[in-house]
């Protein structure tokens, strides 16, 4: 496929603040488009179908896999997550700045299919800070928190695979670093 638009992948452990930074990018840069993933996870309180995710059943997720409708997909903490292929390809072909906020296995798949994509790893200052943030969010069960921290340890070991590592100690600084990496006009 020809590659016209910019594709940026943001990966990083659960709780690191990817969501907050991505929202800030979308608020400040109307030319950036975020792909809405499909997931088999149940919606958290306040999450809206079609806005935060497309919340679907496992059977439907499997059907999309079977017809090769995902650009990438992965299993994360007992749920499935995938990036819809067609709309992302259309956006890229039109020259749009496309942003994917996905976990490690998905980022690795994108690296194979889109080696030109910019891959950013957002890291916490340390694991205890990450645990504090996940607990502070109050959205996960104890089992899910442990699971997410275990995955985070593994994900952190993969940092060097990425084009850039941004440490989210100060959200404004991390945001500005990402703006600059993406070649966006700097805001404050
Ligand atoms: P959460 O359940 O906290 O919303 O998301 C769990 C993890 O799945 C996060 O690391 C998030 O970035 C990742 N994720 C969300 N959508 C996708 C997707 O389409 N593909 C992949 N591979 N990971 C995703």
PDB file of C-alpha atoms and ligand atoms in Angstrom:
ATOM      1  CA  UNK A   1       0.000   0.000   0.000  1.00  0.00           C
ATOM      2  CA  UNK A   2       1.215   3.491  -0.766  1.00  0.00           C
ATOM      3  CA  UNK A   3       1.967   5.523   2.332  1.00  0.00           C
ATOM      4  CA  UNK A   4       0.868   9.147   2.245  1.00  0.00           C
ATOM      5  CA  UNK A   5      -0.219  10.241   5.703  1.00  0.00           C
ATOM      6  CA  UNK A   6       1.762  10.067   8.892  1.00  0.00           C
ATOM      7  CA  UNK A   7       1.116   7.110  11.120  1.00  0.00           C
ATOM      8  CA  UNK A   8       2.110   7.398  14.780  1.00  0.00           C
ATOM      9  CA  UNK A   9       1.866   4.593  17.296  1.00  0.00           C
ATOM     10  CA  UNK A  10       1.810   5.386  21.017  1.00  0.00           C
ATOM     11  CA  UNK A  11       2.446   2.415  23.272  1.00  0.00           C
ATOM     12  CA  UNK A  12       3.109   2.185  26.979  1.00  0.00           C
ATOM     13  CA  UNK A  13       1.936   0.349  30.063  1.00  0.00           C
ATOM     14  CA  UNK A  14      -1.628   0.569  31.276  1.00  0.00           C
ATOM     15  CA  UNK A  15      -1.976   3.587  33.586  1.00  0.00           C
ATOM     16  CA  UNK A  16       0.993   5.501  32.157  1.00  0.00           C
ATOM     17  CA  UNK A  17      -1.208   8.318  30.872  1.00  0.00           C
ATOM     18  CA  UNK A  18      -1.485   7.497  27.159  1.00  0.00           C
ATOM     19  CA  UNK A  19      -5.189   8.340  27.158  1.00  0.00           C
ATOM     20  CA  UNK A  20      -4.670  11.776  28.723  1.00  0.00           C
ATOM     21  CA  UNK A  21      -1.890  12.690  26.302  1.00  0.00           C
ATOM     22  CA  UNK A  22      -3.814  11.416  23.302  1.00  0.00           C
ATOM     23  CA  UNK A  23      -6.863  13.494  24.304  1.00  0.00           C
ATOM     24  CA  UNK A  24      -4.636  16.550  24.634  1.00  0.00           C
ATOM     25  CA  UNK A  25      -3.200  15.952  21.152  1.00  0.00           C
ATOM     26  CA  UNK A  26      -6.695  15.677  19.689  1.00  0.00           C
ATOM     27  CA  UNK A  27      -7.852  18.817  21.513  1.00  0.00           C
ATOM     28  CA  UNK A  28      -4.971  20.905  20.241  1.00  0.00           C
ATOM     29  CA  UNK A  29      -4.502  19.419  16.778  1.00  0.00           C
ATOM     30  CA  UNK A  30      -7.650  19.053  14.720  1.00  0.00           C
ATOM     31  CA  UNK A  31      -5.600  17.558  11.864  1.00  0.00           C
ATOM     32  CA  UNK A  32      -4.786  14.434  13.930  1.00  0.00           C
ATOM     33  CA  UNK A  33      -7.213  11.527  13.740  1.00  0.00           C
ATOM     34  CA  UNK A  34      -7.340   8.813  16.396  1.00  0.00           C
ATOM     35  CA  UNK A  35      -8.337   5.308  15.387  1.00  0.00           C
ATOM     36  CA  UNK A  36     -11.136   3.873  17.541  1.00  0.00           C
ATOM     37  CA  UNK A  37     -10.332   0.270  18.397  1.00  0.00           C
ATOM     38  CA  UNK A  38     -12.684  -2.647  18.794  1.00  0.00           C
ATOM     39  CA  UNK A  39     -12.525  -4.509  22.087  1.00  0.00           C
ATOM     40  CA  UNK A  40     -14.222  -7.397  23.846  1.00  0.00           C
ATOM     41  CA  UNK A  41     -13.610  -5.656  27.199  1.00  0.00           C
ATOM     42  CA  UNK A  42     -16.741  -4.452  28.981  1.00  0.00           C
ATOM     43  CA  UNK A  43     -17.148  -0.662  29.041  1.00  0.00           C
ATOM     44  CA  UNK A  44     -15.974   1.137  32.179  1.00  0.00           C
ATOM     45  CA  UNK A  45     -18.343   3.620  33.700  1.00  0.00           C
ATOM     46  CA  UNK A  46     -18.413   6.704  31.484  1.00  0.00           C
ATOM     47  CA  UNK A  47     -17.060   4.950  28.408  1.00  0.00           C
ATOM     48  CA  UNK A  48     -19.190   5.381  25.311  1.00  0.00           C
ATOM     49  CA  UNK A  49     -19.554   2.809  22.546  1.00  0.00           C
ATOM     50  CA  UNK A  50     -18.174   4.204  19.289  1.00  0.00           C
ATOM     51  CA  UNK A  51     -16.284   6.970  21.062  1.00  0.00           C
ATOM     52  CA  UNK A  52     -13.823   5.285  23.421  1.00  0.00           C
ATOM     53  CA  UNK A  53     -13.998   1.880  21.797  1.00  0.00           C
ATOM     54  CA  UNK A  54     -16.330  -0.194  19.696  1.00  0.00           C
ATOM     55  CA  UNK A  55     -17.421  -2.647  22.364  1.00  0.00           C
ATOM     56  CA  UNK A  56     -18.150  -5.976  20.703  1.00  0.00           C
ATOM     57  CA  UNK A  57     -18.609  -9.650  21.634  1.00  0.00           C
ATOM     58  CA  UNK A  58     -15.889 -12.272  21.144  1.00  0.00           C
ATOM     59  CA  UNK A  59     -17.826 -13.874  18.275  1.00  0.00           C
ATOM     60  CA  UNK A  60     -17.898 -10.629  16.306  1.00  0.00           C
ATOM     61  CA  UNK A  61     -14.214  -9.988  17.086  1.00  0.00           C
ATOM     62  CA  UNK A  62     -13.385 -13.445  15.710  1.00  0.00           C
ATOM     63  CA  UNK A  63     -15.425 -12.760  12.562  1.00  0.00           C
ATOM     64  CA  UNK A  64     -13.430  -9.579  11.946  1.00  0.00           C
ATOM     65  CA  UNK A  65     -10.173 -11.528  12.417  1.00  0.00           C
ATOM     66  CA  UNK A  66     -11.419 -14.166   9.954  1.00  0.00           C
ATOM     67  CA  UNK A  67     -12.158 -11.621   7.242  1.00  0.00           C
ATOM     68  CA  UNK A  68      -8.804  -9.912   7.906  1.00  0.00           C
ATOM     69  CA  UNK A  69     -10.550  -6.744   8.994  1.00  0.00           C
ATOM     70  CA  UNK A  70      -7.930  -5.755  11.569  1.00  0.00           C
ATOM     71  CA  UNK A  71      -4.700  -3.970  10.815  1.00  0.00           C
ATOM     72  CA  UNK A  72      -3.430  -5.529  14.029  1.00  0.00           C
ATOM     73  CA  UNK A  73      -5.005  -7.168  17.036  1.00  0.00           C
ATOM     74  CA  UNK A  74      -3.862  -8.559  20.362  1.00  0.00           C
ATOM     75  CA  UNK A  75      -5.040 -10.166  23.534  1.00  0.00           C
ATOM     76  CA  UNK A  76      -4.434  -8.073  26.656  1.00  0.00           C
ATOM     77  CA  UNK A  77      -5.385  -9.069  30.196  1.00  0.00           C
ATOM     78  CA  UNK A  78      -8.021 -11.616  29.037  1.00  0.00           C
ATOM     79  CA  UNK A  79      -9.627  -9.306  26.468  1.00  0.00           C
ATOM     80  CA  UNK A  80      -9.092  -8.698  22.765  1.00  0.00           C
ATOM     81  CA  UNK A  81      -8.290  -5.347  21.174  1.00  0.00           C
ATOM     82  CA  UNK A  82      -7.953  -4.543  17.460  1.00  0.00           C
ATOM     83  CA  UNK A  83      -7.460  -1.666  15.037  1.00  0.00           C
ATOM     84  CA  UNK A  84      -9.983  -1.589  12.179  1.00  0.00           C
ATOM     85  CA  UNK A  85      -8.122  -1.882   8.893  1.00  0.00           C
ATOM     86  CA  UNK A  86     -10.273  -0.224   6.245  1.00  0.00           C
ATOM     87  CA  UNK A  87     -10.846   3.185   7.833  1.00  0.00           C
ATOM     88  CA  UNK A  88      -7.224   3.528   8.926  1.00  0.00           C
ATOM     89  CA  UNK A  89      -6.004   2.686   5.419  1.00  0.00           C
ATOM     90  CA  UNK A  90      -8.426   5.203   3.910  1.00  0.00           C
ATOM     91  CA  UNK A  91      -7.253   7.946   6.269  1.00  0.00           C
ATOM     92  CA  UNK A  92      -3.600   7.229   5.547  1.00  0.00           C
ATOM     93  CA  UNK A  93      -4.251   7.216   1.796  1.00  0.00           C
ATOM     94  CA  UNK A  94      -5.925  10.628   2.127  1.00  0.00           C
ATOM     95  CA  UNK A  95      -2.836  11.992   3.852  1.00  0.00           C
ATOM     96  CA  UNK A  96      -4.329  12.276   7.345  1.00  0.00           C
ATOM     97  CA  UNK A  97      -2.175  12.240  10.473  1.00  0.00           C
ATOM     98  CA  UNK A  98      -3.280   8.951  12.028  1.00  0.00           C
ATOM     99  CA  UNK A  99      -2.676   8.053  15.660  1.00  0.00           C
ATOM    100  CA  UNK A 100      -2.906   4.554  17.165  1.00  0.00           C
ATOM    101  CA  UNK A 101      -2.896   4.069  20.926  1.00  0.00           C
ATOM    102  CA  UNK A 102      -2.178   0.374  21.317  1.00  0.00           C
ATOM    103  CA  UNK A 103      -0.255  -2.164  23.391  1.00  0.00           C
ATOM    104  CA  UNK A 104       3.092  -3.783  22.623  1.00  0.00           C
ATOM    105  CA  UNK A 105       2.104  -6.780  20.477  1.00  0.00           C
ATOM    106  CA  UNK A 106      -0.006  -4.543  18.244  1.00  0.00           C
ATOM    107  CA  UNK A 107       2.853  -2.049  17.929  1.00  0.00           C
ATOM    108  CA  UNK A 108       5.118  -4.890  16.802  1.00  0.00           C
ATOM    109  CA  UNK A 109       2.614  -5.941  14.129  1.00  0.00           C
ATOM    110  CA  UNK A 110       2.359  -2.356  12.859  1.00  0.00           C
ATOM    111  CA  UNK A 111       6.157  -2.169  12.728  1.00  0.00           C
ATOM    112  CA  UNK A 112       6.057  -5.029  10.213  1.00  0.00           C
ATOM    113  CA  UNK A 113       3.198  -3.695   8.084  1.00  0.00           C
ATOM    114  CA  UNK A 114       4.174   0.006   8.343  1.00  0.00           C
ATOM    115  CA  UNK A 115       7.913   0.274   8.975  1.00  0.00           C
ATOM    116  CA  UNK A 116       7.639   4.020   8.206  1.00  0.00           C
ATOM    117  CA  UNK A 117       5.335   4.619  11.175  1.00  0.00           C
ATOM    118  CA  UNK A 118       6.703   6.617  14.085  1.00  0.00           C
ATOM    119  CA  UNK A 119       6.671   4.436  17.210  1.00  0.00           C
ATOM    120  CA  UNK A 120       6.669   6.191  20.576  1.00  0.00           C
ATOM    121  CA  UNK A 121       6.909   4.430  23.932  1.00  0.00           C
ATOM    122  CA  UNK A 122       5.444   6.356  26.857  1.00  0.00           C
ATOM    123  CA  UNK A 123       7.089   5.201  30.088  1.00  0.00           C
ATOM    124  CA  UNK A 124       6.293   5.910  33.739  1.00  0.00           C
ATOM    125  CA  UNK A 125       9.005   7.438  35.972  1.00  0.00           C
ATOM    126  CA  UNK A 126       9.007   4.069  37.794  1.00  0.00           C
ATOM    127  CA  UNK A 127       6.800   1.056  38.489  1.00  0.00           C
ATOM    128  CA  UNK A 128       5.611   2.204  41.917  1.00  0.00           C
ATOM    129  CA  UNK A 129       4.336   5.431  40.361  1.00  0.00           C
ATOM    130  CA  UNK A 130       2.541   3.357  37.730  1.00  0.00           C
ATOM    131  CA  UNK A 131       0.888   1.198  40.397  1.00  0.00           C
ATOM    132  CA  UNK A 132      -0.231   4.354  42.216  1.00  0.00           C
ATOM    133  CA  UNK A 133      -1.787   5.693  39.032  1.00  0.00           C
ATOM    134  CA  UNK A 134      -3.611   2.456  38.153  1.00  0.00           C
ATOM    135  CA  UNK A 135      -4.973   2.180  41.707  1.00  0.00           C
ATOM    136  CA  UNK A 136      -5.852   5.891  41.763  1.00  0.00           C
ATOM    137  CA  UNK A 137      -7.945   5.453  38.613  1.00  0.00           C
ATOM    138  CA  UNK A 138     -10.187   3.093  40.571  1.00  0.00           C
ATOM    139  CA  UNK A 139     -11.401   1.278  37.463  1.00  0.00           C
ATOM    140  CA  UNK A 140      -9.761  -2.140  37.854  1.00  0.00           C
ATOM    141  CA  UNK A 141     -10.232  -5.144  40.122  1.00  0.00           C
ATOM    142  CA  UNK A 142      -7.274  -6.299  42.242  1.00  0.00           C
ATOM    143  CA  UNK A 143      -6.717  -9.167  39.800  1.00  0.00           C
ATOM    144  CA  UNK A 144      -6.705  -6.821  36.822  1.00  0.00           C
ATOM    145  CA  UNK A 145      -4.288  -4.434  38.616  1.00  0.00           C
ATOM    146  CA  UNK A 146      -1.818  -7.270  39.271  1.00  0.00           C
ATOM    147  CA  UNK A 147      -2.181  -8.506  35.726  1.00  0.00           C
ATOM    148  CA  UNK A 148      -1.618  -5.028  34.273  1.00  0.00           C
ATOM    149  CA  UNK A 149       1.476  -4.471  36.445  1.00  0.00           C
ATOM    150  CA  UNK A 150       2.915  -7.805  35.355  1.00  0.00           C
ATOM    151  CA  UNK A 151       2.340  -6.893  31.693  1.00  0.00           C
ATOM    152  CA  UNK A 152       3.853  -3.439  32.374  1.00  0.00           C
ATOM    153  CA  UNK A 153       7.103  -5.035  33.600  1.00  0.00           C
ATOM    154  CA  UNK A 154       7.372  -6.948  30.322  1.00  0.00           C
ATOM    155  CA  UNK A 155       6.379  -3.962  28.190  1.00  0.00           C
ATOM    156  CA  UNK A 156       9.017  -1.766  29.850  1.00  0.00           C
ATOM    157  CA  UNK A 157      11.698  -4.202  28.730  1.00  0.00           C
ATOM    158  CA  UNK A 158      10.719  -3.532  25.115  1.00  0.00           C
ATOM    159  CA  UNK A 159      11.403   0.227  25.243  1.00  0.00           C
ATOM    160  CA  UNK A 160      14.490   0.005  23.080  1.00  0.00           C
ATOM    161  CA  UNK A 161      12.467  -1.325  20.133  1.00  0.00           C
ATOM    162  CA  UNK A 162      10.831   2.093  19.799  1.00  0.00           C
ATOM    163  CA  UNK A 163      11.914   5.165  17.821  1.00  0.00           C
ATOM    164  CA  UNK A 164      11.548   7.318  20.938  1.00  0.00           C
ATOM    165  CA  UNK A 165      10.920   6.845  24.650  1.00  0.00           C
ATOM    166  CA  UNK A 166       9.061   9.640  26.443  1.00  0.00           C
ATOM    167  CA  UNK A 167       8.939   9.575  30.233  1.00  0.00           C
ATOM    168  CA  UNK A 168       5.651  10.796  31.596  1.00  0.00           C
ATOM    169  CA  UNK A 169       6.824  12.510  34.754  1.00  0.00           C
ATOM    170  CA  UNK A 170       5.361  15.877  33.880  1.00  0.00           C
ATOM    171  CA  UNK A 171       2.342  15.581  31.600  1.00  0.00           C
ATOM    172  CA  UNK A 172       2.933  18.971  29.903  1.00  0.00           C
ATOM    173  CA  UNK A 173       6.548  18.115  29.098  1.00  0.00           C
ATOM    174  CA  UNK A 174       5.639  14.648  27.847  1.00  0.00           C
ATOM    175  CA  UNK A 175       2.910  16.153  25.671  1.00  0.00           C
ATOM    176  CA  UNK A 176       5.301  18.705  24.176  1.00  0.00           C
ATOM    177  CA  UNK A 177       7.900  16.045  23.469  1.00  0.00           C
ATOM    178  CA  UNK A 178       5.309  13.996  21.612  1.00  0.00           C
ATOM    179  CA  UNK A 179       4.073  17.055  19.686  1.00  0.00           C
ATOM    180  CA  UNK A 180       7.625  17.680  18.600  1.00  0.00           C
ATOM    181  CA  UNK A 181       8.298  14.042  17.653  1.00  0.00           C
ATOM    182  CA  UNK A 182       5.118  14.019  15.547  1.00  0.00           C
ATOM    183  CA  UNK A 183       6.203  17.216  13.815  1.00  0.00           C
ATOM    184  CA  UNK A 184       3.106  19.079  15.030  1.00  0.00           C
ATOM    185  CA  UNK A 185       3.050  22.819  15.569  1.00  0.00           C
ATOM    186  CA  UNK A 186       4.009  23.298  19.215  1.00  0.00           C
ATOM    187  CA  UNK A 187       1.263  24.587  21.528  1.00  0.00           C
ATOM    188  CA  UNK A 188       1.207  25.220  25.239  1.00  0.00           C
TER     189      UNK A 188
HETATM  190  P1  LIG B   1      -7.670  -0.556  28.384  1.00  0.00           P
HETATM  191  O1  LIG B   1      -8.392  -1.812  28.769  1.00  0.00           O
HETATM  192  O2  LIG B   1      -6.929   0.028  29.556  1.00  0.00           O
HETATM  193  O3  LIG B   1      -8.566   0.441  27.680  1.00  0.00           O
HETATM  194  O4  LIG B   1      -6.565  -0.957  27.300  1.00  0.00           O
HETATM  195  C1  LIG B   1      -5.655  -1.970  27.566  1.00  0.00           C
HETATM  196  C2  LIG B   1      -4.499  -1.896  26.592  1.00  0.00           C
HETATM  197  O5  LIG B   1      -4.956  -2.179  25.271  1.00  0.00           O
HETATM  198  C3  LIG B   1      -3.862  -0.507  26.532  1.00  0.00           C
HETATM  199  O6  LIG B   1      -2.449  -0.679  26.570  1.00  0.00           O
HETATM  200  C4  LIG B   1      -4.302   0.027  25.179  1.00  0.00           C
HETATM  201  O7  LIG B   1      -3.329   0.908  24.619  1.00  0.00           O
HETATM  202  C5  LIG B   1      -4.389  -1.249  24.380  1.00  0.00           C
HETATM  203  N1  LIG B   1      -5.213  -1.136  23.174  1.00  0.00           N
HETATM  204  C6  LIG B   1      -6.296  -0.366  22.965  1.00  0.00           C
HETATM  205  N2  LIG B   1      -6.762  -0.527  21.724  1.00  0.00           N
HETATM  206  C7  LIG B   1      -5.932  -1.406  21.118  1.00  0.00           C
HETATM  207  C8  LIG B   1      -5.866  -1.965  19.796  1.00  0.00           C
HETATM  208  O8  LIG B   1      -6.654  -1.695  18.900  1.00  0.00           O
HETATM  209  N3  LIG B   1      -4.870  -2.851  19.557  1.00  0.00           N
HETATM  210  C9  LIG B   1      -3.952  -3.204  20.501  1.00  0.00           C
HETATM  211  N4  LIG B   1      -3.009  -4.050  20.152  1.00  0.00           N
HETATM  212  N5  LIG B   1      -3.976  -2.688  21.736  1.00  0.00           N
HETATM  213  C10 LIG B   1      -4.953  -1.799  22.045  1.00  0.00           C
END
